[in-house]
Short mmCIF file of C-alpha atoms in Angstrom, two decimals:
data_model
loop_
_atom_site.label_atom_id
_atom_site.label_comp_id
_atom_site.label_asym_id
_atom_site.label_seq_id
_atom_site.Cartn_x
_atom_site.Cartn_y
_atom_site.Cartn_z
CA UNK A 1 -1.60 12.53 7.72
CA UNK A 2 0.70 12.51 10.78
CA UNK A 3 0.27 16.27 10.99
CA UNK A 4 1.54 16.75 7.46
CA UNK A 5 -0.28 17.79 4.34
CA UNK A 6 0.14 15.17 1.70
CA UNK A 7 -0.98 14.52 -1.85
CA UNK A 8 -2.04 10.98 -2.59
CA UNK A 9 -2.11 10.06 -6.24
CA UNK A 10 -5.12 8.30 -7.69
CA UNK A 11 -3.74 5.74 -10.07
CA UNK A 12 -5.18 2.91 -12.06
CA UNK A 13 -5.02 0.72 -8.96
CA UNK A 14 -6.76 3.19 -6.68
CA UNK A 15 -4.90 5.29 -4.14
CA UNK A 16 -1.22 4.82 -4.80
CA UNK A 17 0.33 4.83 -1.34
CA UNK A 18 3.76 4.17 -2.82
CA UNK A 19 3.98 7.79 -3.95
CA UNK A 20 2.80 10.14 -1.24
CA UNK A 21 3.89 13.72 -1.71
CA UNK A 22 4.35 15.85 1.37
CA UNK A 23 3.70 19.61 1.14
CA UNK A 24 5.24 22.24 3.39
CA UNK A 25 3.31 25.39 4.33
CA UNK A 26 4.12 27.54 1.30
CA UNK A 27 3.78 24.62 -1.05
CA UNK A 28 0.38 23.84 0.43
CA UNK A 29 -0.67 27.48 -0.04
CA UNK A 30 0.27 27.32 -3.73
CA UNK A 31 -1.34 23.90 -4.10
CA UNK A 32 -4.63 25.17 -2.68
CA UNK A 33 -4.86 28.13 -5.00
CA UNK A 34 -3.42 26.54 -8.15
CA UNK A 35 -4.77 23.00 -8.14
CA UNK A 36 -7.35 22.09 -10.71
CA UNK A 37 -6.70 25.07 -12.96
CA UNK A 38 -4.30 26.31 -15.58
CA UNK A 39 -1.57 28.63 -14.46
CA UNK A 40 1.82 30.01 -15.51
CA UNK A 41 5.02 30.29 -13.45
CA UNK A 42 4.27 34.04 -13.38
CA UNK A 43 0.96 33.36 -11.59
CA UNK A 44 2.79 31.29 -9.00
CA UNK A 45 5.43 33.95 -8.60
CA UNK A 46 2.79 36.68 -8.15
CA UNK A 47 0.99 34.59 -5.53
CA UNK A 48 4.23 34.21 -3.57
CA UNK A 49 4.97 37.95 -3.71
CA UNK A 50 1.45 38.71 -2.52
CA UNK A 51 1.46 36.22 0.33
CA UNK A 52 5.03 36.49 1.61
CA UNK A 53 6.10 39.93 0.41
CA UNK A 54 9.34 38.59 -1.04
CA UNK A 55 11.23 40.10 -3.97
CA UNK A 56 10.09 39.27 -7.49
CA UNK A 57 13.41 37.65 -8.35
CA UNK A 58 13.25 35.32 -5.40
CA UNK A 59 9.56 34.58 -6.06
CA UNK A 60 10.30 33.76 -9.71
CA UNK A 61 13.08 31.43 -8.63
CA UNK A 62 10.85 29.69 -6.06
CA UNK A 63 7.97 29.46 -8.53
CA UNK A 64 10.24 27.73 -11.04
CA UNK A 65 11.43 25.34 -8.35
CA UNK A 66 7.87 24.54 -7.24
CA UNK A 67 6.67 23.90 -10.80
CA UNK A 68 9.78 21.79 -11.44
CA UNK A 69 9.07 19.65 -8.39
CA UNK A 70 5.45 19.14 -9.40
CA UNK A 71 6.51 18.11 -12.88
CA UNK A 72 9.02 15.72 -11.42
CA UNK A 73 6.24 14.16 -9.36
CA UNK A 74 3.99 14.08 -12.44
CA UNK A 75 1.43 16.32 -10.73
CA UNK A 76 1.69 18.99 -13.37
CA UNK A 77 0.78 18.72 -17.03
CA UNK A 78 2.53 21.16 -19.30
CA UNK A 79 0.78 22.80 -22.22
CA UNK B 1 7.22 10.41 10.58
CA UNK B 2 10.81 9.97 9.53
CA UNK B 3 12.82 11.05 6.54
CA UNK B 4 15.48 8.62 5.45
CA UNK B 5 17.59 11.26 3.77
CA UNK B 6 16.78 10.33 0.18
CA UNK B 7 13.55 12.31 0.26
CA UNK B 8 11.44 9.29 1.07
CA UNK B 9 9.00 9.68 3.91
CA UNK B 10 8.65 6.72 6.20
CA UNK B 11 5.29 6.77 7.93
CA UNK B 12 4.70 4.98 11.21
CA UNK B 13 2.71 1.83 10.52
CA UNK B 14 -0.32 2.76 12.60
CA UNK B 15 -0.70 6.13 10.89
CA UNK B 16 -0.16 4.62 7.47
CA UNK B 17 -2.64 1.81 7.96
CA UNK B 18 -5.25 3.94 9.66
CA UNK B 19 -5.30 6.00 6.47
CA UNK B 20 -5.32 2.88 4.31
CA UNK B 21 -8.21 1.34 6.23
CA UNK B 22 -10.15 4.63 6.09
CA UNK B 23 -9.79 4.72 2.32
CA UNK B 24 -10.73 1.06 2.04
CA UNK B 25 -13.82 1.72 4.16
CA UNK B 26 -14.77 4.51 1.76
CA UNK B 27 -14.78 1.95 -1.03
CA UNK B 28 -11.52 3.00 -2.63
CA UNK B 29 -8.87 0.55 -3.77
CA UNK B 30 -5.43 1.17 -2.33
CA UNK B 31 -1.99 0.09 -3.50
CA UNK B 32 1.03 -0.08 -1.23
CA UNK B 33 4.40 -1.79 -1.00
CA UNK B 34 4.44 -4.82 1.27
CA UNK B 35 6.86 -4.66 4.18
CA UNK B 36 8.12 -7.69 6.06
CA UNK B 37 8.82 -11.31 5.20
CA UNK B 38 5.63 -12.89 6.46
CA UNK B 39 3.97 -13.11 3.05
CA UNK B 40 7.01 -14.34 1.12
CA UNK B 41 7.09 -15.78 -1.57
CA UNK B 42 3.80 -14.27 -2.73
CA UNK B 43 4.77 -10.78 -1.59
CA UNK B 44 8.46 -9.95 -1.30
CA UNK B 45 9.55 -7.46 1.35
CA UNK B 46 9.92 -3.95 -0.02
CA UNK B 47 9.47 -5.11 -3.60
CA UNK B 48 5.99 -6.25 -4.40
CA UNK B 49 2.92 -4.08 -4.13
CA UNK B 50 -0.49 -5.22 -3.16
CA UNK B 51 -3.63 -3.71 -4.57
CA UNK B 52 -6.48 -4.05 -2.05
CA UNK B 53 -10.19 -3.48 -2.01
CA UNK B 54 -12.24 -2.74 1.07
CA UNK B 55 -13.92 -5.66 2.79
CA UNK B 56 -17.64 -5.64 2.09
CA UNK B 57 -18.67 -8.25 4.67
CA UNK B 58 -18.99 -11.14 2.24
CA UNK B 59 -18.07 -14.70 3.15
CA UNK B 60 -14.36 -15.06 2.43
CA UNK B 61 -12.76 -18.20 1.08
CA UNK B 62 -9.82 -20.18 2.26
CA UNK B 63 -6.74 -18.91 0.41
CA UNK B 64 -7.75 -15.25 0.28
CA UNK B 65 -5.26 -12.68 1.56
CA UNK B 66 -6.72 -10.15 3.98
CA UNK B 67 -5.63 -7.05 5.88
CA UNK B 68 -6.96 -7.03 9.42
CA UNK B 69 -6.36 -5.70 12.89
CA UNK B 70 -4.73 -8.14 15.21
CA UNK B 71 -3.64 -7.25 18.75
CA UNK B 72 -3.60 -3.57 17.91
CA UNK B 73 -1.57 -3.95 14.72
CA UNK B 74 -2.45 -4.31 11.08
CA UNK B 75 -1.51 -7.64 9.56
CA UNK B 76 -1.83 -8.94 6.01
CA UNK B 77 -2.01 -12.74 6.00
CA UNK B 78 -3.75 -15.58 4.23
CA UNK B 79 -6.90 -17.38 5.36
CA UNK B 80 -6.33 -21.08 5.89
CA UNK B 81 -9.52 -21.91 7.73
CA UNK B 82 -13.06 -20.64 8.06
CA UNK B 83 -15.07 -21.48 11.17
CA UNK B 84 -18.21 -20.35 12.89
CA UNK B 85 -18.08 -19.73 16.64
CA UNK B 86 -20.94 -20.79 18.95
CA UNK B 87 -22.39 -17.27 18.70
CA UNK B 88 -22.72 -17.65 14.94
CA UNK B 89 -19.87 -15.28 14.04
CA UNK B 90 -17.54 -16.33 11.26
CA UNK B 91 -13.96 -16.67 12.43
CA UNK B 92 -11.13 -16.69 9.91
CA UNK B 93 -7.95 -18.47 10.80
CA UNK B 94 -4.92 -16.92 9.15
CA UNK B 95 -1.23 -17.56 8.65
CA UNK B 96 1.51 -15.67 6.83
CA UNK B 97 2.85 -17.40 3.72
CA UNK B 98 6.41 -16.89 4.94
CA UNK B 99 5.71 -18.01 8.51
CA UNK B 100 6.32 -21.48 9.84
CA UNK B 101 4.80 -20.65 13.18
CA UNK B 102 2.36 -18.11 14.52
CA UNK B 103 -1.23 -18.09 13.48
CA UNK B 104 -3.96 -15.55 13.99
CA UNK B 105 -7.70 -15.29 13.94
CA UNK B 106 -9.81 -12.52 12.49
CA UNK B 107 -13.51 -11.81 12.79
CA UNK B 108 -15.28 -9.85 10.03
CA UNK B 109 -15.38 -6.53 11.95
CA UNK B 110 -11.57 -6.54 12.18
CA UNK B 111 -11.02 -7.04 8.47
CA UNK B 112 -10.12 -3.89 6.53
CA UNK B 113 -9.36 -5.22 3.08
CA UNK B 114 -8.91 -8.10 0.70
CA UNK B 115 -5.98 -8.42 -1.75
CA UNK B 116 -6.98 -8.08 -5.40
CA UNK B 117 -3.64 -8.42 -7.11
CA UNK B 118 0.07 -8.28 -6.75
CA UNK B 119 2.26 -5.88 -8.70
CA UNK B 120 5.96 -6.57 -9.15
CA UNK B 121 8.50 -3.71 -9.23
CA UNK B 122 8.17 -3.79 -13.04
CA UNK B 123 4.41 -3.37 -12.53
CA UNK B 124 3.60 -6.82 -13.82
CA UNK B 125 0.20 -7.74 -12.44
CA UNK B 126 -0.87 -11.03 -10.93
CA UNK B 127 -4.53 -11.21 -10.05
CA UNK B 128 -5.47 -13.01 -6.84
CA UNK B 129 -8.51 -14.43 -8.62
CA UNK B 130 -6.43 -15.90 -11.45
CA UNK B 131 -6.13 -19.62 -11.87
CA UNK B 132 -2.35 -19.56 -11.39
CA UNK B 133 -2.57 -17.53 -8.16
CA UNK B 134 -5.22 -19.77 -6.69
CA UNK B 135 -3.44 -22.94 -7.71
CA UNK B 136 -0.10 -21.86 -6.26
CA UNK B 137 -1.80 -20.53 -3.11
CA UNK B 138 -3.54 -23.86 -2.56
CA UNK B 139 -0.29 -25.72 -3.22
CA UNK B 140 1.60 -23.49 -0.78
CA UNK B 141 -0.97 -24.11 1.94
CA UNK B 142 -0.77 -27.84 1.28
CA UNK B 143 2.99 -27.74 1.73
CA UNK B 144 2.68 -26.15 5.18
CA UNK B 145 4.38 -29.05 6.97
CA UNK B 146 7.47 -28.77 4.74
CA UNK B 147 7.33 -25.00 4.39
CA UNK B 148 10.54 -24.43 6.31
CA UNK B 149 12.54 -26.26 3.63
CA UNK B 150 10.59 -24.81 0.74
CA UNK B 151 11.33 -21.34 2.07
CA UNK B 152 15.02 -22.12 2.50
CA UNK B 153 15.28 -23.17 -1.15
CA UNK B 154 13.07 -20.39 -2.51
CA UNK B 155 14.97 -17.64 -0.69
CA UNK B 156 18.06 -18.60 -2.68
CA UNK B 157 16.41 -18.58 -6.08
CA UNK B 158 13.58 -16.06 -5.77
CA UNK B 159 14.45 -12.69 -4.33
#
């Protein structure tokens, strides 16, 4: 939408356009490979290292941040 | 697309509603926050949400709230009259609940959706097919000639 990749939440009242989540490029990459399956922050971190060649420390930090954001937006269920 | 600084994306109306009408056409229901004062007091600007279903081509009734294209923009207003033009097409006459002037017309092919219910910020639901909604809608349309004063009073007590 408008040249951005967004997540639209399906709520009880259909598409909830009051909570549209915009994804940047790296976030979209993670979303595409992780959505619909179970994963750990380590999986996310490994995916970032593989794709962007960044250090493991930085990737772990970014993975935590990404998972945190998803949880905040209630897009991630923790087990 | 703008970002207002608090992390909230503000989408241009045409982009937003083209997505909304696409989803409605696919048979999905869509919920969004109502912007503007033209449907006050039934929908308060920036507060109340409307849950809409796609328009399936059925004959609509007076009092129903519809989303339609009008002069290149999307408008959500209430039907106050149903007519048939000489060609046999149904023409809906509409007016905003919060408007004391300005009326529109909509033909079925321009209608994207029909309001199903209103949700308040506390997510309290008010169905547009409920007795109370229909009664108050009919009353509000009846009071059209004194609407200006009704609005002036309501704006002080119902925000």
